[in-house]
Short mmCIF file of N, CA and C in Angstrom, two decimals:
data_model
loop_
_atom_site.label_atom_id
_atom_site.label_comp_id
_atom_site.label_asym_id
_atom_site.label_seq_id
_atom_site.Cartn_x
_atom_site.Cartn_y
_atom_site.Cartn_z
N GLN Y 786 0.84 -1.19 0.01
CA GLN Y 786 0.00 -0.01 -0.01
C GLN Y 786 0.94 1.24 0.04
N VAL Y 787 0.51 2.14 -0.94
CA VAL Y 787 1.25 3.42 -0.91
C VAL Y 787 0.15 4.57 -0.85
N GLN Y 788 0.46 5.56 -0.06
CA GLN Y 788 -0.41 6.68 0.13
C GLN Y 788 0.29 7.93 -0.55
N LEU Y 789 -0.59 8.65 -1.24
CA LEU Y 789 -0.06 9.76 -1.94
C LEU Y 789 -0.85 11.14 -1.53
N VAL Y 790 -0.19 12.12 -1.27
CA VAL Y 790 -0.83 13.31 -0.85
C VAL Y 790 -0.27 14.52 -1.68
N GLU Y 791 -1.08 15.14 -2.54
CA GLU Y 791 -0.63 16.33 -3.38
C GLU Y 791 -0.86 17.61 -2.62
N SER Y 792 -0.10 18.56 -2.95
CA SER Y 792 -0.16 19.95 -2.39
C SER Y 792 0.47 20.86 -3.36
N GLY Y 793 0.15 22.14 -3.15
CA GLY Y 793 0.78 23.17 -3.90
C GLY Y 793 -0.15 23.83 -4.92
N GLY Y 794 -1.33 23.42 -5.19
CA GLY Y 794 -2.28 23.91 -6.15
C GLY Y 794 -2.76 25.26 -5.61
N GLY Y 795 -3.39 25.93 -6.52
CA GLY Y 795 -3.98 27.26 -6.15
C GLY Y 795 -4.41 27.99 -7.39
N LEU Y 796 -4.70 29.30 -7.14
CA LEU Y 796 -5.04 30.23 -8.21
C LEU Y 796 -3.92 31.00 -8.69
N VAL Y 797 -3.64 31.04 -9.97
CA VAL Y 797 -2.52 31.95 -10.46
C VAL Y 797 -2.90 32.55 -11.78
N GLN Y 798 -2.29 33.78 -12.09
CA GLN Y 798 -2.60 34.39 -13.39
C GLN Y 798 -1.88 33.68 -14.47
N ALA Y 799 -2.36 33.86 -15.70
CA ALA Y 799 -1.65 33.34 -16.88
C ALA Y 799 -0.24 33.90 -16.90
N GLY Y 800 0.78 32.93 -17.26
CA GLY Y 800 2.12 33.39 -17.24
C GLY Y 800 2.85 33.14 -15.84
N GLY Y 801 2.14 32.88 -14.87
CA GLY Y 801 2.75 32.60 -13.58
C GLY Y 801 3.23 31.18 -13.39
N SER Y 802 3.63 30.91 -12.14
CA SER Y 802 4.17 29.55 -11.88
C SER Y 802 3.67 29.01 -10.60
N LEU Y 803 3.66 27.70 -10.50
CA LEU Y 803 3.22 26.98 -9.31
C LEU Y 803 4.16 25.70 -9.28
N ARG Y 804 4.40 25.28 -8.07
CA ARG Y 804 5.07 23.95 -7.90
C ARG Y 804 4.16 23.02 -7.01
N LEU Y 805 3.83 21.95 -7.68
CA LEU Y 805 3.15 20.89 -6.98
C LEU Y 805 4.04 19.93 -6.32
N SER Y 806 3.59 19.37 -5.18
CA SER Y 806 4.38 18.38 -4.44
C SER Y 806 3.57 17.11 -4.27
N CYS Y 807 4.06 16.02 -4.27
CA CYS Y 807 3.38 14.63 -4.03
C CYS Y 807 4.27 14.07 -3.07
N ALA Y 808 3.70 13.95 -1.82
CA ALA Y 808 4.38 13.18 -0.75
C ALA Y 808 3.93 11.69 -0.62
N ALA Y 809 4.75 10.77 -0.73
CA ALA Y 809 4.45 9.38 -0.75
C ALA Y 809 4.89 8.73 0.57
N SER Y 810 4.07 7.78 0.99
CA SER Y 810 4.39 7.11 2.25
C SER Y 810 3.90 5.67 2.09
N GLY Y 811 4.26 4.80 3.02
CA GLY Y 811 3.98 3.50 2.89
C GLY Y 811 5.07 2.60 2.21
N ARG Y 812 4.62 1.69 1.41
CA ARG Y 812 5.50 0.76 0.71
C ARG Y 812 6.16 1.38 -0.52
N THR Y 813 6.85 2.40 -0.40
CA THR Y 813 7.43 3.15 -1.51
C THR Y 813 8.59 2.44 -2.08
N PHE Y 814 9.11 1.46 -1.44
CA PHE Y 814 10.34 0.75 -1.94
C PHE Y 814 9.97 0.01 -3.27
N SER Y 815 8.76 -0.32 -3.49
CA SER Y 815 8.28 -1.01 -4.64
C SER Y 815 7.98 -0.15 -5.86
N VAL Y 816 8.09 1.09 -5.76
CA VAL Y 816 7.72 2.11 -6.81
C VAL Y 816 8.75 2.08 -7.83
N TYR Y 817 8.28 2.03 -9.18
CA TYR Y 817 9.24 2.10 -10.27
C TYR Y 817 9.11 3.40 -10.95
N ILE Y 818 7.87 3.98 -11.07
CA ILE Y 818 7.70 5.29 -11.82
C ILE Y 818 6.59 6.05 -11.09
N ALA Y 819 6.70 7.30 -11.02
CA ALA Y 819 5.70 8.25 -10.60
C ALA Y 819 5.33 9.21 -11.68
N ALA Y 820 4.08 9.64 -11.67
CA ALA Y 820 3.58 10.52 -12.63
C ALA Y 820 2.58 11.59 -12.20
N TRP Y 821 2.39 12.61 -12.99
CA TRP Y 821 1.24 13.51 -12.87
C TRP Y 821 0.28 13.45 -13.94
N PHE Y 822 -0.93 13.34 -13.60
CA PHE Y 822 -2.00 13.39 -14.50
C PHE Y 822 -2.90 14.68 -14.09
N ARG Y 823 -3.76 15.04 -15.04
CA ARG Y 823 -4.69 16.13 -14.72
C ARG Y 823 -6.01 15.80 -15.45
N GLN Y 824 -7.05 16.49 -14.87
CA GLN Y 824 -8.34 16.34 -15.40
C GLN Y 824 -9.12 17.63 -15.20
N ALA Y 825 -9.49 18.14 -16.42
CA ALA Y 825 -10.31 19.41 -16.46
C ALA Y 825 -11.80 19.16 -16.34
N PRO Y 826 -12.59 20.06 -16.03
CA PRO Y 826 -14.02 19.78 -15.94
C PRO Y 826 -14.55 19.25 -17.24
N GLY Y 827 -15.32 18.14 -17.28
CA GLY Y 827 -15.86 17.61 -18.41
C GLY Y 827 -14.96 16.91 -19.42
N LYS Y 828 -13.74 16.86 -19.09
CA LYS Y 828 -12.73 16.09 -19.82
C LYS Y 828 -12.17 14.80 -19.19
N GLU Y 829 -11.52 13.99 -20.02
CA GLU Y 829 -10.90 12.81 -19.48
C GLU Y 829 -9.64 13.10 -18.85
N ARG Y 830 -9.20 12.19 -17.88
CA ARG Y 830 -7.97 12.47 -17.18
C ARG Y 830 -6.84 12.26 -18.32
N GLU Y 831 -5.83 13.07 -18.31
CA GLU Y 831 -4.75 13.02 -19.29
C GLU Y 831 -3.32 13.08 -18.57
N PHE Y 832 -2.42 12.42 -19.32
CA PHE Y 832 -1.08 12.35 -18.76
C PHE Y 832 -0.41 13.64 -18.91
N VAL Y 833 0.45 14.08 -17.90
CA VAL Y 833 1.22 15.21 -17.92
C VAL Y 833 2.70 15.02 -18.05
N ALA Y 834 3.29 14.18 -17.05
CA ALA Y 834 4.67 13.97 -16.90
C ALA Y 834 4.94 12.80 -16.01
N ALA Y 835 6.03 12.12 -16.17
CA ALA Y 835 6.49 10.99 -15.40
C ALA Y 835 7.86 11.02 -15.10
N ILE Y 836 8.36 10.36 -13.98
CA ILE Y 836 9.77 10.16 -13.69
C ILE Y 836 10.01 8.80 -13.06
N THR Y 837 11.11 8.14 -13.49
CA THR Y 837 11.43 6.92 -12.98
C THR Y 837 12.14 7.08 -11.61
N TRP Y 838 12.00 6.15 -10.70
CA TRP Y 838 12.66 6.18 -9.49
C TRP Y 838 14.18 6.01 -9.56
N SER Y 839 14.59 5.08 -10.42
CA SER Y 839 15.93 4.62 -10.36
C SER Y 839 16.93 5.70 -10.93
N ASN Y 840 16.61 6.03 -12.27
CA ASN Y 840 17.53 6.90 -12.91
C ASN Y 840 16.91 8.34 -13.25
N ARG Y 841 15.76 8.54 -12.77
CA ARG Y 841 15.03 9.81 -12.89
C ARG Y 841 14.93 10.27 -14.37
N HIS Y 842 14.69 9.30 -15.27
CA HIS Y 842 14.33 9.57 -16.65
C HIS Y 842 12.93 10.17 -16.60
N THR Y 843 12.83 11.25 -17.38
CA THR Y 843 11.49 11.92 -17.43
C THR Y 843 10.80 11.86 -18.85
N TYR Y 844 9.50 12.04 -18.72
CA TYR Y 844 8.61 12.08 -19.97
C TYR Y 844 7.57 13.12 -19.80
N TYR Y 845 7.27 13.74 -20.86
CA TYR Y 845 6.35 14.81 -20.87
C TYR Y 845 5.38 14.71 -21.97
N THR Y 846 4.10 15.16 -21.77
CA THR Y 846 3.24 15.35 -22.88
C THR Y 846 3.56 16.66 -23.61
N ASP Y 847 3.37 16.67 -24.97
CA ASP Y 847 3.80 17.75 -25.73
C ASP Y 847 3.28 19.13 -25.33
N SER Y 848 2.21 19.24 -24.82
CA SER Y 848 1.62 20.57 -24.39
C SER Y 848 2.32 21.19 -23.28
N VAL Y 849 3.11 20.43 -22.59
CA VAL Y 849 3.82 21.13 -21.41
C VAL Y 849 5.24 21.16 -21.55
N LYS Y 850 5.80 20.54 -22.62
CA LYS Y 850 7.23 20.54 -22.81
C LYS Y 850 7.77 21.92 -22.80
N GLU Y 851 8.88 22.18 -22.15
CA GLU Y 851 9.56 23.53 -22.10
C GLU Y 851 8.91 24.45 -21.05
N ARG Y 852 7.81 23.96 -20.45
CA ARG Y 852 7.16 24.79 -19.40
C ARG Y 852 7.06 24.02 -18.17
N PHE Y 853 6.91 22.83 -18.13
CA PHE Y 853 6.80 22.04 -16.91
C PHE Y 853 8.03 21.13 -16.67
N THR Y 854 8.40 20.96 -15.39
CA THR Y 854 9.60 20.04 -14.98
C THR Y 854 9.12 19.23 -13.94
N ILE Y 855 9.24 17.84 -14.12
CA ILE Y 855 8.99 16.89 -13.12
C ILE Y 855 10.29 16.55 -12.46
N SER Y 856 10.39 16.36 -11.19
CA SER Y 856 11.60 16.00 -10.42
C SER Y 856 11.19 15.26 -9.19
N SER Y 857 12.23 14.62 -8.64
CA SER Y 857 12.11 13.98 -7.33
C SER Y 857 13.37 14.24 -6.54
N ASN Y 858 13.27 15.23 -5.70
CA ASN Y 858 14.44 15.64 -4.85
C ASN Y 858 14.74 14.60 -3.78
N THR Y 859 13.74 13.99 -3.40
CA THR Y 859 13.96 12.74 -2.50
C THR Y 859 13.16 11.52 -3.17
N LYS Y 860 13.33 10.43 -2.75
CA LYS Y 860 12.63 9.21 -3.26
C LYS Y 860 11.21 9.04 -2.62
N ASN Y 861 10.97 10.00 -1.87
CA ASN Y 861 9.54 9.98 -1.19
C ASN Y 861 8.73 11.19 -1.67
N THR Y 862 9.28 12.08 -2.40
CA THR Y 862 8.51 13.21 -2.82
C THR Y 862 8.72 13.60 -4.29
N VAL Y 863 7.72 13.75 -5.03
CA VAL Y 863 7.72 14.08 -6.38
C VAL Y 863 7.15 15.45 -6.61
N TYR Y 864 7.81 16.28 -7.55
CA TYR Y 864 7.45 17.69 -7.73
C TYR Y 864 7.03 17.87 -9.17
N LEU Y 865 6.23 18.89 -9.35
CA LEU Y 865 5.94 19.37 -10.73
C LEU Y 865 6.05 20.94 -10.77
N GLN Y 866 7.11 21.36 -11.34
CA GLN Y 866 7.39 22.78 -11.47
C GLN Y 866 6.69 23.29 -12.69
N MET Y 867 5.70 24.17 -12.59
CA MET Y 867 4.83 24.62 -13.72
C MET Y 867 5.18 26.08 -13.94
N ASN Y 868 5.68 26.36 -15.09
CA ASN Y 868 6.01 27.78 -15.48
C ASN Y 868 5.16 28.15 -16.70
N SER Y 869 5.08 29.43 -16.92
CA SER Y 869 4.33 29.97 -18.04
C SER Y 869 3.06 29.35 -18.21
N LEU Y 870 2.24 29.35 -17.04
CA LEU Y 870 1.01 28.70 -16.98
C LEU Y 870 -0.04 29.40 -17.88
N LYS Y 871 -0.82 28.57 -18.54
CA LYS Y 871 -1.95 29.06 -19.40
C LYS Y 871 -3.35 28.61 -18.83
N PRO Y 872 -4.33 29.30 -19.29
CA PRO Y 872 -5.67 28.90 -18.86
C PRO Y 872 -6.08 27.49 -19.08
N GLU Y 873 -5.43 26.94 -20.23
CA GLU Y 873 -5.67 25.54 -20.62
C GLU Y 873 -5.12 24.51 -19.55
N ASP Y 874 -4.24 25.02 -18.76
CA ASP Y 874 -3.63 24.09 -17.75
C ASP Y 874 -4.53 23.99 -16.52
N THR Y 875 -5.66 24.70 -16.42
CA THR Y 875 -6.55 24.61 -15.30
C THR Y 875 -7.14 23.26 -15.26
N ALA Y 876 -6.96 22.54 -14.16
CA ALA Y 876 -7.46 21.14 -13.96
C ALA Y 876 -7.09 20.73 -12.45
N VAL Y 877 -7.68 19.54 -12.09
CA VAL Y 877 -7.27 18.92 -10.90
C VAL Y 877 -6.04 18.08 -11.27
N TYR Y 878 -4.90 18.19 -10.59
CA TYR Y 878 -3.72 17.53 -10.80
C TYR Y 878 -3.55 16.28 -9.76
N TYR Y 879 -3.37 15.16 -10.34
CA TYR Y 879 -3.21 13.92 -9.51
C TYR Y 879 -1.84 13.38 -9.57
N CYS Y 880 -1.31 12.94 -8.48
CA CYS Y 880 0.00 12.22 -8.55
C CYS Y 880 -0.38 10.62 -8.46
N ALA Y 881 0.46 9.98 -9.17
CA ALA Y 881 0.15 8.48 -9.24
C ALA Y 881 1.55 7.80 -9.29
N VAL Y 882 1.56 6.52 -8.78
CA VAL Y 882 2.83 5.67 -8.83
C VAL Y 882 2.49 4.38 -9.31
N ALA Y 883 3.44 3.71 -10.03
CA ALA Y 883 3.28 2.33 -10.47
C ALA Y 883 4.22 1.42 -9.77
N ASP Y 884 3.69 0.26 -9.36
CA ASP Y 884 4.46 -0.84 -8.79
C ASP Y 884 5.43 -1.39 -9.83
N GLY Y 885 6.70 -1.58 -9.50
CA GLY Y 885 7.70 -2.08 -10.45
C GLY Y 885 7.39 -3.50 -10.88
N GLY Y 886 6.65 -4.20 -10.13
CA GLY Y 886 6.39 -5.60 -10.55
C GLY Y 886 5.36 -5.83 -11.53
N PHE Y 887 4.60 -4.68 -11.89
CA PHE Y 887 3.55 -4.73 -12.86
C PHE Y 887 3.70 -3.81 -14.03
N TYR Y 888 4.50 -2.84 -13.90
CA TYR Y 888 4.59 -1.82 -14.87
C TYR Y 888 5.18 -2.38 -16.13
N SER Y 889 4.59 -2.04 -17.31
CA SER Y 889 4.96 -2.60 -18.59
C SER Y 889 5.52 -1.68 -19.54
N GLY Y 890 5.69 -0.45 -19.18
CA GLY Y 890 6.46 0.63 -20.08
C GLY Y 890 5.54 1.66 -20.58
N SER Y 891 4.17 1.58 -20.52
CA SER Y 891 3.24 2.66 -21.06
C SER Y 891 3.25 3.70 -20.02
N TYR Y 892 4.20 4.62 -19.88
CA TYR Y 892 4.13 5.60 -18.93
C TYR Y 892 3.03 6.67 -18.91
N ALA Y 893 2.46 6.73 -20.12
CA ALA Y 893 1.34 7.71 -20.13
C ALA Y 893 0.00 7.14 -20.00
N ALA Y 894 -0.02 5.81 -19.77
CA ALA Y 894 -1.38 5.11 -19.69
C ALA Y 894 -1.80 5.05 -18.26
N GLU Y 895 -3.01 5.56 -18.00
CA GLU Y 895 -3.64 5.60 -16.70
C GLU Y 895 -3.54 4.17 -16.02
N TYR Y 896 -3.87 3.11 -16.87
CA TYR Y 896 -3.99 1.81 -16.29
C TYR Y 896 -2.69 1.25 -15.71
N GLU Y 897 -1.49 1.87 -16.08
CA GLU Y 897 -0.28 1.42 -15.56
C GLU Y 897 -0.06 1.69 -14.09
N TYR Y 898 -0.81 2.64 -13.62
CA TYR Y 898 -0.50 3.27 -12.24
C TYR Y 898 -1.39 2.59 -11.18
N ASP Y 899 -0.91 2.22 -10.03
CA ASP Y 899 -1.45 1.41 -9.06
C ASP Y 899 -2.04 2.24 -7.82
N TYR Y 900 -1.43 3.42 -7.61
CA TYR Y 900 -2.00 4.17 -6.50
C TYR Y 900 -2.04 5.69 -6.94
N TRP Y 901 -3.08 6.26 -6.41
CA TRP Y 901 -3.41 7.74 -6.79
C TRP Y 901 -3.66 8.52 -5.65
N GLY Y 902 -3.29 9.87 -5.73
CA GLY Y 902 -3.61 10.81 -4.68
C GLY Y 902 -4.96 11.30 -4.83
N GLN Y 903 -5.46 12.20 -3.93
CA GLN Y 903 -6.79 12.83 -4.02
C GLN Y 903 -6.86 14.04 -5.08
N GLY Y 904 -5.75 14.51 -5.30
CA GLY Y 904 -5.70 15.60 -6.48
C GLY Y 904 -5.57 17.01 -5.71
N THR Y 905 -5.08 17.93 -6.52
CA THR Y 905 -4.95 19.26 -6.05
C THR Y 905 -5.37 20.21 -7.22
N GLN Y 906 -6.25 21.23 -6.85
CA GLN Y 906 -6.71 22.13 -7.94
C GLN Y 906 -5.86 23.10 -8.34
N VAL Y 907 -5.62 23.26 -9.70
CA VAL Y 907 -4.77 24.39 -10.31
C VAL Y 907 -5.74 25.09 -11.12
N THR Y 908 -5.84 26.39 -10.87
CA THR Y 908 -6.73 27.29 -11.64
C THR Y 908 -5.86 28.48 -12.14
N VAL Y 909 -5.82 28.60 -13.49
CA VAL Y 909 -5.09 29.72 -14.14
C VAL Y 909 -6.00 30.67 -14.85
N SER Y 910 -6.00 31.92 -14.32
CA SER Y 910 -6.84 32.93 -14.88
C SER Y 910 -6.31 33.76 -15.96
N SER Y 911 -7.15 34.28 -16.80
CA SER Y 911 -6.66 34.99 -17.99
C SER Y 911 -7.00 36.53 -17.84
#
């Protein structure tokens, strides 16, 4: 069992920045990859970024490249630095982790992830 708690969301003007944090606890020794997803009202949940535990290899969806940075300054906390925010980034952001024993390599697929946080709201005003 892994517990994930997101924080750092809020209201920001277009062009501003936010840093989201995901604090992991429990059986984190089994985690292979962590990711951020987001879900806007009326839309499906979509992949944002991912980072592997071992070598910190990162992946991003095209819409956030050069603006967002995922990192893990410790092996228990994952961050998402969001710069140059746009109104289209408004969504609930969720942290998720995949157990290494079941992960098959599809880092952007929701089904790969075994544990999810409750989400944190990010609102970007124009």
